[in-house]
PDB file of C-alpha atoms in Angstrom:
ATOM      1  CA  UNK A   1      58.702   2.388  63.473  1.00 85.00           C
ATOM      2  CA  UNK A   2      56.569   3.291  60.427  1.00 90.00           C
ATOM      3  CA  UNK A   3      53.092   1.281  60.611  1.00 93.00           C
ATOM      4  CA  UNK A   4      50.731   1.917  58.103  1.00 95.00           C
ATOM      5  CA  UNK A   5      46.548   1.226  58.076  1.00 96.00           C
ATOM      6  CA  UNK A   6      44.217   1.137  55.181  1.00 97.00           C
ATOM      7  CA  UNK A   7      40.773   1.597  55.437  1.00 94.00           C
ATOM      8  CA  UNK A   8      38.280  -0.524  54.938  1.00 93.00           C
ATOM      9  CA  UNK A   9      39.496  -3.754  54.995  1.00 94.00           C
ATOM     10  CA  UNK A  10      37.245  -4.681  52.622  1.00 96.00           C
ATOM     11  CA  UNK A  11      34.731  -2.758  49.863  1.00 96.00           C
ATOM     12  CA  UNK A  12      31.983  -3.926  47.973  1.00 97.00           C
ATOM     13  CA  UNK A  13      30.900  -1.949  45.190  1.00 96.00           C
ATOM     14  CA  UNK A  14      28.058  -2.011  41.926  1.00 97.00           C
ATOM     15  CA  UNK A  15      30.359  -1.626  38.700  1.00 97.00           C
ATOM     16  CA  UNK A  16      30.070   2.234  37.572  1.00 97.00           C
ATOM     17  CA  UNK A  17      30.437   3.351  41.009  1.00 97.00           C
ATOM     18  CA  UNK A  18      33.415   6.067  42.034  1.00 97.00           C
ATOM     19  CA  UNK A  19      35.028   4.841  45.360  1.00 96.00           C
ATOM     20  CA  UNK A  20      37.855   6.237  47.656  1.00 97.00           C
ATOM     21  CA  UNK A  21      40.305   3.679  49.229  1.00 97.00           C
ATOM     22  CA  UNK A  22      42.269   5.145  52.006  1.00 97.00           C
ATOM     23  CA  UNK A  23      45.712   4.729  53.402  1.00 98.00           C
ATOM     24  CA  UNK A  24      47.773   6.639  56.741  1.00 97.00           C
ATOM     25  CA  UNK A  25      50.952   6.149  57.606  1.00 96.00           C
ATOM     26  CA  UNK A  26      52.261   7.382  61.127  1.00 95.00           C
ATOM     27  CA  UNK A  27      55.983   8.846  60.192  1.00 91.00           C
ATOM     28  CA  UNK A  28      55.618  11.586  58.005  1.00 90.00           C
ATOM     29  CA  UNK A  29      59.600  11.686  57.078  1.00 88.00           C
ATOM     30  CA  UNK A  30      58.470   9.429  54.185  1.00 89.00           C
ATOM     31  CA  UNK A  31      60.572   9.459  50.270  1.00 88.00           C
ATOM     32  CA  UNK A  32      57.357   8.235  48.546  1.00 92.00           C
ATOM     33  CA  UNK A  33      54.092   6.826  48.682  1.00 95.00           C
ATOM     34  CA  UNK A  34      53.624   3.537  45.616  1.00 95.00           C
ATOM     35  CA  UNK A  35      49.671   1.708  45.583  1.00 97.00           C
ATOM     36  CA  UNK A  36      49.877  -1.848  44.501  1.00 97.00           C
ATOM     37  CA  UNK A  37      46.935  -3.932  43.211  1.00 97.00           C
ATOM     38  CA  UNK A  38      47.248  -7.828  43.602  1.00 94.00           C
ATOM     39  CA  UNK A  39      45.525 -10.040  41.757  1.00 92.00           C
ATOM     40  CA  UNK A  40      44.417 -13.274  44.298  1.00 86.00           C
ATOM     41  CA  UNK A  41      47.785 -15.738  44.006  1.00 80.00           C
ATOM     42  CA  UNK A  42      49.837 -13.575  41.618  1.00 83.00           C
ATOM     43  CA  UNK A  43      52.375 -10.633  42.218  1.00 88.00           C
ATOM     44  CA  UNK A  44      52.387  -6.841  43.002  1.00 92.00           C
ATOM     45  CA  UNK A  45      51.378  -4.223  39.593  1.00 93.00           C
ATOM     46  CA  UNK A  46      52.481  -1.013  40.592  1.00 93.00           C
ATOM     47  CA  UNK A  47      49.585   1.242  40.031  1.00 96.00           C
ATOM     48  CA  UNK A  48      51.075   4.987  41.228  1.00 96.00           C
ATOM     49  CA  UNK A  49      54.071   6.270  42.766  1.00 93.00           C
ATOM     50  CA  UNK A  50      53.584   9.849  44.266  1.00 94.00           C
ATOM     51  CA  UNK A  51      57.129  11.254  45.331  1.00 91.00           C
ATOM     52  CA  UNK A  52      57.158  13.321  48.764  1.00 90.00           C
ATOM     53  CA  UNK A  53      57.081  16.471  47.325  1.00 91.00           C
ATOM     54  CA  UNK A  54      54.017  15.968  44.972  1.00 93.00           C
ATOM     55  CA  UNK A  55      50.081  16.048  45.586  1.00 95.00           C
ATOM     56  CA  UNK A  56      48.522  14.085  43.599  1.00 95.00           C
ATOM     57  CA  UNK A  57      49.396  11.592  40.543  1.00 95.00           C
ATOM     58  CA  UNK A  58      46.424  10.096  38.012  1.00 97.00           C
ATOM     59  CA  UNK A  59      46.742   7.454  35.361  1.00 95.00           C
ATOM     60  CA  UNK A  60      43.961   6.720  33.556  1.00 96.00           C
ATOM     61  CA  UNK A  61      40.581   5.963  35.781  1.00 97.00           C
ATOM     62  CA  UNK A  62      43.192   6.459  39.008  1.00 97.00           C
ATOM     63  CA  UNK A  63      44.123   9.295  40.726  1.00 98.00           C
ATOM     64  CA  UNK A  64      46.392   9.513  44.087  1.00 97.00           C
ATOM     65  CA  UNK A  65      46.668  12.198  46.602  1.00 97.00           C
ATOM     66  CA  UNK A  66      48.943  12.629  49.283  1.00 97.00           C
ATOM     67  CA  UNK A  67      49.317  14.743  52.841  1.00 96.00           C
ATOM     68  CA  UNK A  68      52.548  14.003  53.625  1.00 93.00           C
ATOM     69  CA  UNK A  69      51.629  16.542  56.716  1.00 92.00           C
ATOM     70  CA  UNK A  70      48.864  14.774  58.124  1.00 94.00           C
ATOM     71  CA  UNK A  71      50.340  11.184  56.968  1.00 95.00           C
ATOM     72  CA  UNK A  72      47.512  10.116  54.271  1.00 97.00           C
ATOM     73  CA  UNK A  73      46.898   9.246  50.750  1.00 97.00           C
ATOM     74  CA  UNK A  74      43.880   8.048  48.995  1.00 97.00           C
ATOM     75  CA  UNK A  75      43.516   6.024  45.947  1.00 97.00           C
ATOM     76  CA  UNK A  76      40.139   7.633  43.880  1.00 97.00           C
ATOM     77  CA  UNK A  77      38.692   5.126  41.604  1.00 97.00           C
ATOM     78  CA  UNK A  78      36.712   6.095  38.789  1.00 97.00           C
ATOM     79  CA  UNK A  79      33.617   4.543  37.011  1.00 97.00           C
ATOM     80  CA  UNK A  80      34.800   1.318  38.727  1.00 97.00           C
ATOM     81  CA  UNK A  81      34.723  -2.021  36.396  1.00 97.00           C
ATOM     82  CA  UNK A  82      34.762  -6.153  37.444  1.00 97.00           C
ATOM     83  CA  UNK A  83      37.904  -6.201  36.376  1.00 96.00           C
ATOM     84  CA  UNK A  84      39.211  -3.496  39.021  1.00 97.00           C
ATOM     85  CA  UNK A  85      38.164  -6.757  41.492  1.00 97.00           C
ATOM     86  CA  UNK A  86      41.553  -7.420  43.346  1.00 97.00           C
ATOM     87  CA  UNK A  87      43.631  -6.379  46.594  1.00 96.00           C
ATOM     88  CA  UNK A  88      44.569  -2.668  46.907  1.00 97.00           C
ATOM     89  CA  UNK A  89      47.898  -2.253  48.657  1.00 97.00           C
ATOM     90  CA  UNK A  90      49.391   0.715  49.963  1.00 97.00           C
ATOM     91  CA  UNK A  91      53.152   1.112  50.474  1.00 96.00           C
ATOM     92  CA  UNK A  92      55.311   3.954  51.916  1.00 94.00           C
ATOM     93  CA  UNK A  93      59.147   4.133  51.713  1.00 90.00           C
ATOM     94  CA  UNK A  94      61.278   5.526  53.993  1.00 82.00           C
ATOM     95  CA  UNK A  95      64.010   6.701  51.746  1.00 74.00           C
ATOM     96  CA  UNK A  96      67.224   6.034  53.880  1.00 69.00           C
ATOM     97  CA  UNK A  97      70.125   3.348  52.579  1.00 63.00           C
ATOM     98  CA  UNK A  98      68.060   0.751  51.125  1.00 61.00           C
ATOM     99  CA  UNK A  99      64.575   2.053  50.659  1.00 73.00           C
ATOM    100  CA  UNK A 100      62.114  -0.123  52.350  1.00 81.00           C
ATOM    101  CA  UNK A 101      58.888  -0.088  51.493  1.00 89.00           C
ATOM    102  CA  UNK A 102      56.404  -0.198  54.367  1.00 92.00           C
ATOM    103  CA  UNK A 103      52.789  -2.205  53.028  1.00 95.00           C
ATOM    104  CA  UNK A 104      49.730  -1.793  54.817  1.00 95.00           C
ATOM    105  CA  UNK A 105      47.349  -5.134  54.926  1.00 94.00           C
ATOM    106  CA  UNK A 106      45.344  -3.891  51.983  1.00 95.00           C
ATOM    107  CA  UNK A 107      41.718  -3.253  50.373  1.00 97.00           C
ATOM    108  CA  UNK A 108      40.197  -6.072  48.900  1.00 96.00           C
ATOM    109  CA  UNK A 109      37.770  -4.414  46.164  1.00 97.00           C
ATOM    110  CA  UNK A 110      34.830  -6.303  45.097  1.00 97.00           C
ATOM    111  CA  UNK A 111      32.802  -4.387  41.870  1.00 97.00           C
ATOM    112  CA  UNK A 112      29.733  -6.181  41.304  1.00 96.00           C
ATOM    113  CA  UNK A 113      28.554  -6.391  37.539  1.00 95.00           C
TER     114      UNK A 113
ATOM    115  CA  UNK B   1      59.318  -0.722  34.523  1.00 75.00           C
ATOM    116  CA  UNK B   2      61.417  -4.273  34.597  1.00 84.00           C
ATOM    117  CA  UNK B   3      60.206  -7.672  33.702  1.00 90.00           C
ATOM    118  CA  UNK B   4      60.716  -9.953  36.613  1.00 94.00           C
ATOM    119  CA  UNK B   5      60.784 -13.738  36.451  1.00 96.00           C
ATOM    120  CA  UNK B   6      60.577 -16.241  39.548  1.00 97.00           C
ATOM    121  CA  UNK B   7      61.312 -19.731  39.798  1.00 97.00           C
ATOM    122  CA  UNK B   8      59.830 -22.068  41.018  1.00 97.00           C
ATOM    123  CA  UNK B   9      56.353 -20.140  40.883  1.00 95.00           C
ATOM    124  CA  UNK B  10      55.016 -22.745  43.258  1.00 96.00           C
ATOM    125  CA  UNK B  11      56.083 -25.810  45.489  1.00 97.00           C
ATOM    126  CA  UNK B  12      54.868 -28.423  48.096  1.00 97.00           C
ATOM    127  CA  UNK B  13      58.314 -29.246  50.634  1.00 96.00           C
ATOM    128  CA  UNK B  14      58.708 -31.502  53.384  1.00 97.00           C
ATOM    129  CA  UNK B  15      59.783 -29.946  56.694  1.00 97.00           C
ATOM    130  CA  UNK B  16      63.323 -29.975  57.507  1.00 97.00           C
ATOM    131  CA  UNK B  17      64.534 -29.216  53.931  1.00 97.00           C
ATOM    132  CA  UNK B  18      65.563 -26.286  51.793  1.00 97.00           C
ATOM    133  CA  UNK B  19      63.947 -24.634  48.670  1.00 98.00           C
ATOM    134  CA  UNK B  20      66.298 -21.710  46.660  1.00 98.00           C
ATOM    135  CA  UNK B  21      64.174 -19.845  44.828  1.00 98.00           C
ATOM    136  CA  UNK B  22      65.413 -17.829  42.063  1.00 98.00           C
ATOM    137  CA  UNK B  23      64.718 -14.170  40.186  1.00 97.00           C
ATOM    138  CA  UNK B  24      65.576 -12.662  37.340  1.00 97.00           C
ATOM    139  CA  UNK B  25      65.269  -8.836  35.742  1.00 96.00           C
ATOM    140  CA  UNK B  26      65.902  -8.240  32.719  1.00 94.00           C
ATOM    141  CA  UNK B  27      67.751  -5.020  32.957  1.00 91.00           C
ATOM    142  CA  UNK B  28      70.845  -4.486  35.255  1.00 91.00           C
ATOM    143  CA  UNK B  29      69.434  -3.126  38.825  1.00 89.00           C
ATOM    144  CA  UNK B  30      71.208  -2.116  41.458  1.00 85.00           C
ATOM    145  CA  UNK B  31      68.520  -2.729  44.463  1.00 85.00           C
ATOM    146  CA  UNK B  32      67.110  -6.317  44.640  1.00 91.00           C
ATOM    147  CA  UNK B  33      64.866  -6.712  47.999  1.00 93.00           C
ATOM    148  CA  UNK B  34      63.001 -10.414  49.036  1.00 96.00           C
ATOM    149  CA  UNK B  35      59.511 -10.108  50.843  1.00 96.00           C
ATOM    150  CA  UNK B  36      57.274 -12.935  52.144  1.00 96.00           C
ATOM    151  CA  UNK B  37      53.775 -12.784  52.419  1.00 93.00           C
ATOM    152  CA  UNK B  38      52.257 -14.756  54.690  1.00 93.00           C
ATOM    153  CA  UNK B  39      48.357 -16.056  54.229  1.00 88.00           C
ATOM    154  CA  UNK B  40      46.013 -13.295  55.129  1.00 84.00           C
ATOM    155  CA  UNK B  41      48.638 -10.614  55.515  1.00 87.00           C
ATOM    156  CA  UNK B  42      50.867  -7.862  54.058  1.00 87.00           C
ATOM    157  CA  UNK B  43      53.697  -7.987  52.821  1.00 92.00           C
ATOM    158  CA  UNK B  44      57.059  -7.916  55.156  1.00 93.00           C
ATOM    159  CA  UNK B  45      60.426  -7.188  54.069  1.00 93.00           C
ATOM    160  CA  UNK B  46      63.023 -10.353  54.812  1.00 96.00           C
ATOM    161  CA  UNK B  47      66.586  -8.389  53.021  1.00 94.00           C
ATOM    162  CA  UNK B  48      67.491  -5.850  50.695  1.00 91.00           C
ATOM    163  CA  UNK B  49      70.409  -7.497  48.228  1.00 90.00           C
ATOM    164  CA  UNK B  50      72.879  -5.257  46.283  1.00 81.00           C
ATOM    165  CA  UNK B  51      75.390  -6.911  44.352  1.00 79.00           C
ATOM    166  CA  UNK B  52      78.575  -6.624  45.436  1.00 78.00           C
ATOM    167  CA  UNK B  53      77.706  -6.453  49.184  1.00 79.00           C
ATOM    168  CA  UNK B  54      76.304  -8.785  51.906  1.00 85.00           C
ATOM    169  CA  UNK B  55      72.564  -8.688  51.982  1.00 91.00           C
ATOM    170  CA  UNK B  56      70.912  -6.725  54.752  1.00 91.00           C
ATOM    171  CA  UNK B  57      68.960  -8.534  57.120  1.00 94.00           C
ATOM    172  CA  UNK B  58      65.441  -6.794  58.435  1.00 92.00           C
ATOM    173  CA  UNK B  59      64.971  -7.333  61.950  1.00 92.00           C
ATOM    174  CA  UNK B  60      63.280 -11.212  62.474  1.00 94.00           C
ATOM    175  CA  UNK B  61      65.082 -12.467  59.578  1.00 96.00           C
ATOM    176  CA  UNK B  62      68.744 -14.246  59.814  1.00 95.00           C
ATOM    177  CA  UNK B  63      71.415 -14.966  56.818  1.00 95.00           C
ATOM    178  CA  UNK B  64      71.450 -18.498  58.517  1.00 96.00           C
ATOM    179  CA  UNK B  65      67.297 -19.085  57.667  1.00 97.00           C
ATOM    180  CA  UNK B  66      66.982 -17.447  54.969  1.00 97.00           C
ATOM    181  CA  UNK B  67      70.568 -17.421  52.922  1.00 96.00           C
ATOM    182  CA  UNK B  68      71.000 -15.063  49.535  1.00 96.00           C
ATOM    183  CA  UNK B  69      72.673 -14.407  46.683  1.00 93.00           C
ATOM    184  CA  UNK B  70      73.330 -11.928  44.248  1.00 93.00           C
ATOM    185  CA  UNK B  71      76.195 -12.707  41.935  1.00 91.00           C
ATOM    186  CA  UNK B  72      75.401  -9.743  39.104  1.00 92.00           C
ATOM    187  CA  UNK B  73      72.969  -7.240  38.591  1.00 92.00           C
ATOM    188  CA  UNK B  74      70.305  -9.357  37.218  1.00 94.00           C
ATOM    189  CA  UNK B  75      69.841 -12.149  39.137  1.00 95.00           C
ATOM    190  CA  UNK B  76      69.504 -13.022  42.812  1.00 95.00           C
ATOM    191  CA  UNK B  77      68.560 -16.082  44.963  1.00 96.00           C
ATOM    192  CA  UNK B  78      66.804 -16.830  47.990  1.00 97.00           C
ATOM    193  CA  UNK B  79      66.799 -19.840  50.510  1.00 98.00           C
ATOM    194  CA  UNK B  80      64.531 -20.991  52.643  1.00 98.00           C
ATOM    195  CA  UNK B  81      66.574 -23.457  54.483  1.00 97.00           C
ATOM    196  CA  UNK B  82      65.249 -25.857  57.400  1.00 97.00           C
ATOM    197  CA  UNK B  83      61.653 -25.342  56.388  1.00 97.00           C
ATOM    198  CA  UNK B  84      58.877 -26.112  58.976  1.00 97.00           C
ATOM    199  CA  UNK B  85      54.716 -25.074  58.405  1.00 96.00           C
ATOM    200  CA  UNK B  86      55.393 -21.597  59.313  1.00 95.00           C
ATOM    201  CA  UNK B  87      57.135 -21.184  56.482  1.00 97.00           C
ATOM    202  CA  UNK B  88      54.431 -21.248  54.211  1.00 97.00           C
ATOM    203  CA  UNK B  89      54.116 -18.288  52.038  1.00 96.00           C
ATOM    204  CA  UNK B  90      54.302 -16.289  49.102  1.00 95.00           C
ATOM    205  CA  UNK B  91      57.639 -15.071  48.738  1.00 97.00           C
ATOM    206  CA  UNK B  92      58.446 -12.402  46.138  1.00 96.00           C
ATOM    207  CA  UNK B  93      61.296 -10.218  44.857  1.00 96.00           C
ATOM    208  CA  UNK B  94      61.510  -6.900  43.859  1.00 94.00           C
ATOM    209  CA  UNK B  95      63.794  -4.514  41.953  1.00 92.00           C
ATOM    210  CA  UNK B  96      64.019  -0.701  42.557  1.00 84.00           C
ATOM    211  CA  UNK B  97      64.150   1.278  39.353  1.00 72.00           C
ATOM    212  CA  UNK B  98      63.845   4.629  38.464  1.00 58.00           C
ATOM    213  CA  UNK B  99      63.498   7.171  41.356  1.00 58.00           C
ATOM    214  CA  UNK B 100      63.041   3.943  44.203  1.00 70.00           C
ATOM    215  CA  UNK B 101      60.203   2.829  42.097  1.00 83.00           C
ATOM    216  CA  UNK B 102      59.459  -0.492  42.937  1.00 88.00           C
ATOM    217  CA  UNK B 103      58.143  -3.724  40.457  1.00 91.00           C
ATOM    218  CA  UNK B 104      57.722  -6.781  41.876  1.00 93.00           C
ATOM    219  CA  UNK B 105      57.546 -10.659  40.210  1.00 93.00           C
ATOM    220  CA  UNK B 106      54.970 -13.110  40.322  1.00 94.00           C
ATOM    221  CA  UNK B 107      56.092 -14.088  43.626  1.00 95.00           C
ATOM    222  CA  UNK B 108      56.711 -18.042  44.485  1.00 96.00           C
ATOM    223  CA  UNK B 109      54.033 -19.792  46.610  1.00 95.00           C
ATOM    224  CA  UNK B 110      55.655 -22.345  49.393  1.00 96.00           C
ATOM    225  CA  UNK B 111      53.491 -25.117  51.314  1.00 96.00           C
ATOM    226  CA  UNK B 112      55.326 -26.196  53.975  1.00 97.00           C
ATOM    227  CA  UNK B 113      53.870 -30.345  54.785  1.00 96.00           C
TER     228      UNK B 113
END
């Protein structure tokens, strides 16, 4: 059964600051790796998607990296603003028939103006 | 991507009735999943619903609790039937797009009295 962690549960940052938020996942045999940010009572933005066989993906301020091998990604954050404030949610699907998507419990970031 | 809709985006229910909540893409997709999130945690998988096939149940989760629908490619129900407390959570749906992509809707917020 595929579990996945993220650490730390929670981060506290001034604005301006670079931080690393950090996800593992236990079954390797994974189709792709997707980070989520949720807003506090709204739904799920897809931030990245970073398929099995690739490294790394960036969008703007974000960049993703993934060891498939070792079962971890990390979510690099960039000059960080108050508006990056919100849950950080890591999800890994399984591939398979109906492509699950396995969520970890989350980073809540807090950047401090 | 795909724009999502849910409805109702929040409720208050008695225990011991039903709530059917409903979501809508506006492109045709094949994969339509339901999750619930319950207060303080992650988000958990309840059935992935392809139209033209009987939803698949995730393990904890029975067609006789939680009934659904999908009658076309762009629209799918859920029911929460027989509600009690521990039924209150966010419930969302998703739609798998290009490459098992996932986007996700606003998600509907249940209190359970």
């Amino acid at each position: 059964k595929q579990e996945v962690t993220q650490i730390p549960a929670a981060l506290s940052v001034p604005e301006g600051e670079n931080l690393v938020l950090n996800c593992s996942f236990t079954d390797s045999a994974i189709y792709n790796l997707q980070w989520f940010r949720q807003d506090p009572g709204k739904g799920l933005t897809s931030l990245l998607l970073i398929q099995s066989s690739q490294r790394e993906q960036t969008s703007g301020r974000l960049n993703a990296s993934l060891d498939k091998s070792s079962g971890r990604s990390t979510l690099y954050i960039a000059a960080s603003q108050p508006g990056d404030s919100a849950t950080y949610l890591c999800a890994v699907n399984g591939g398979g028939s109906n492509y699950k998507l396995t969520f970890g419990k989350g980073t809540l970031l807090t950047v401090n103006p | 991507s795909a724009v999502i809709s849910q409805k109702p985006s929040r409720d208050i229910c008695q225990r011991g009735t039903s709530l059917t909540i409903q979501c809508q893409v506006d492109s045709q997709v094949t994969m339509m999943f339901w999750y619930r999130q319950q207060p303080g945690q992650s988000l958990t998988l309840i059935a992935t619903a392809n139209q033209g096939s009987e939803a698949t149940y995730e393990s904890g989760f029975v067609i006789d609790k939680f009934p659904i629908s999908r009658p076309n490619l762009t629209f799918s129900t859920l029911t929460v039937s027989n509600m009690s407390p521990e039924d209150s959570s966010i419930y969302l749906c998703s739609v798998g797009i290009i490459v098992s992509e996932q986007f996700f809707g606003p998600g509907t917020r249940l209190t359970v009295l």
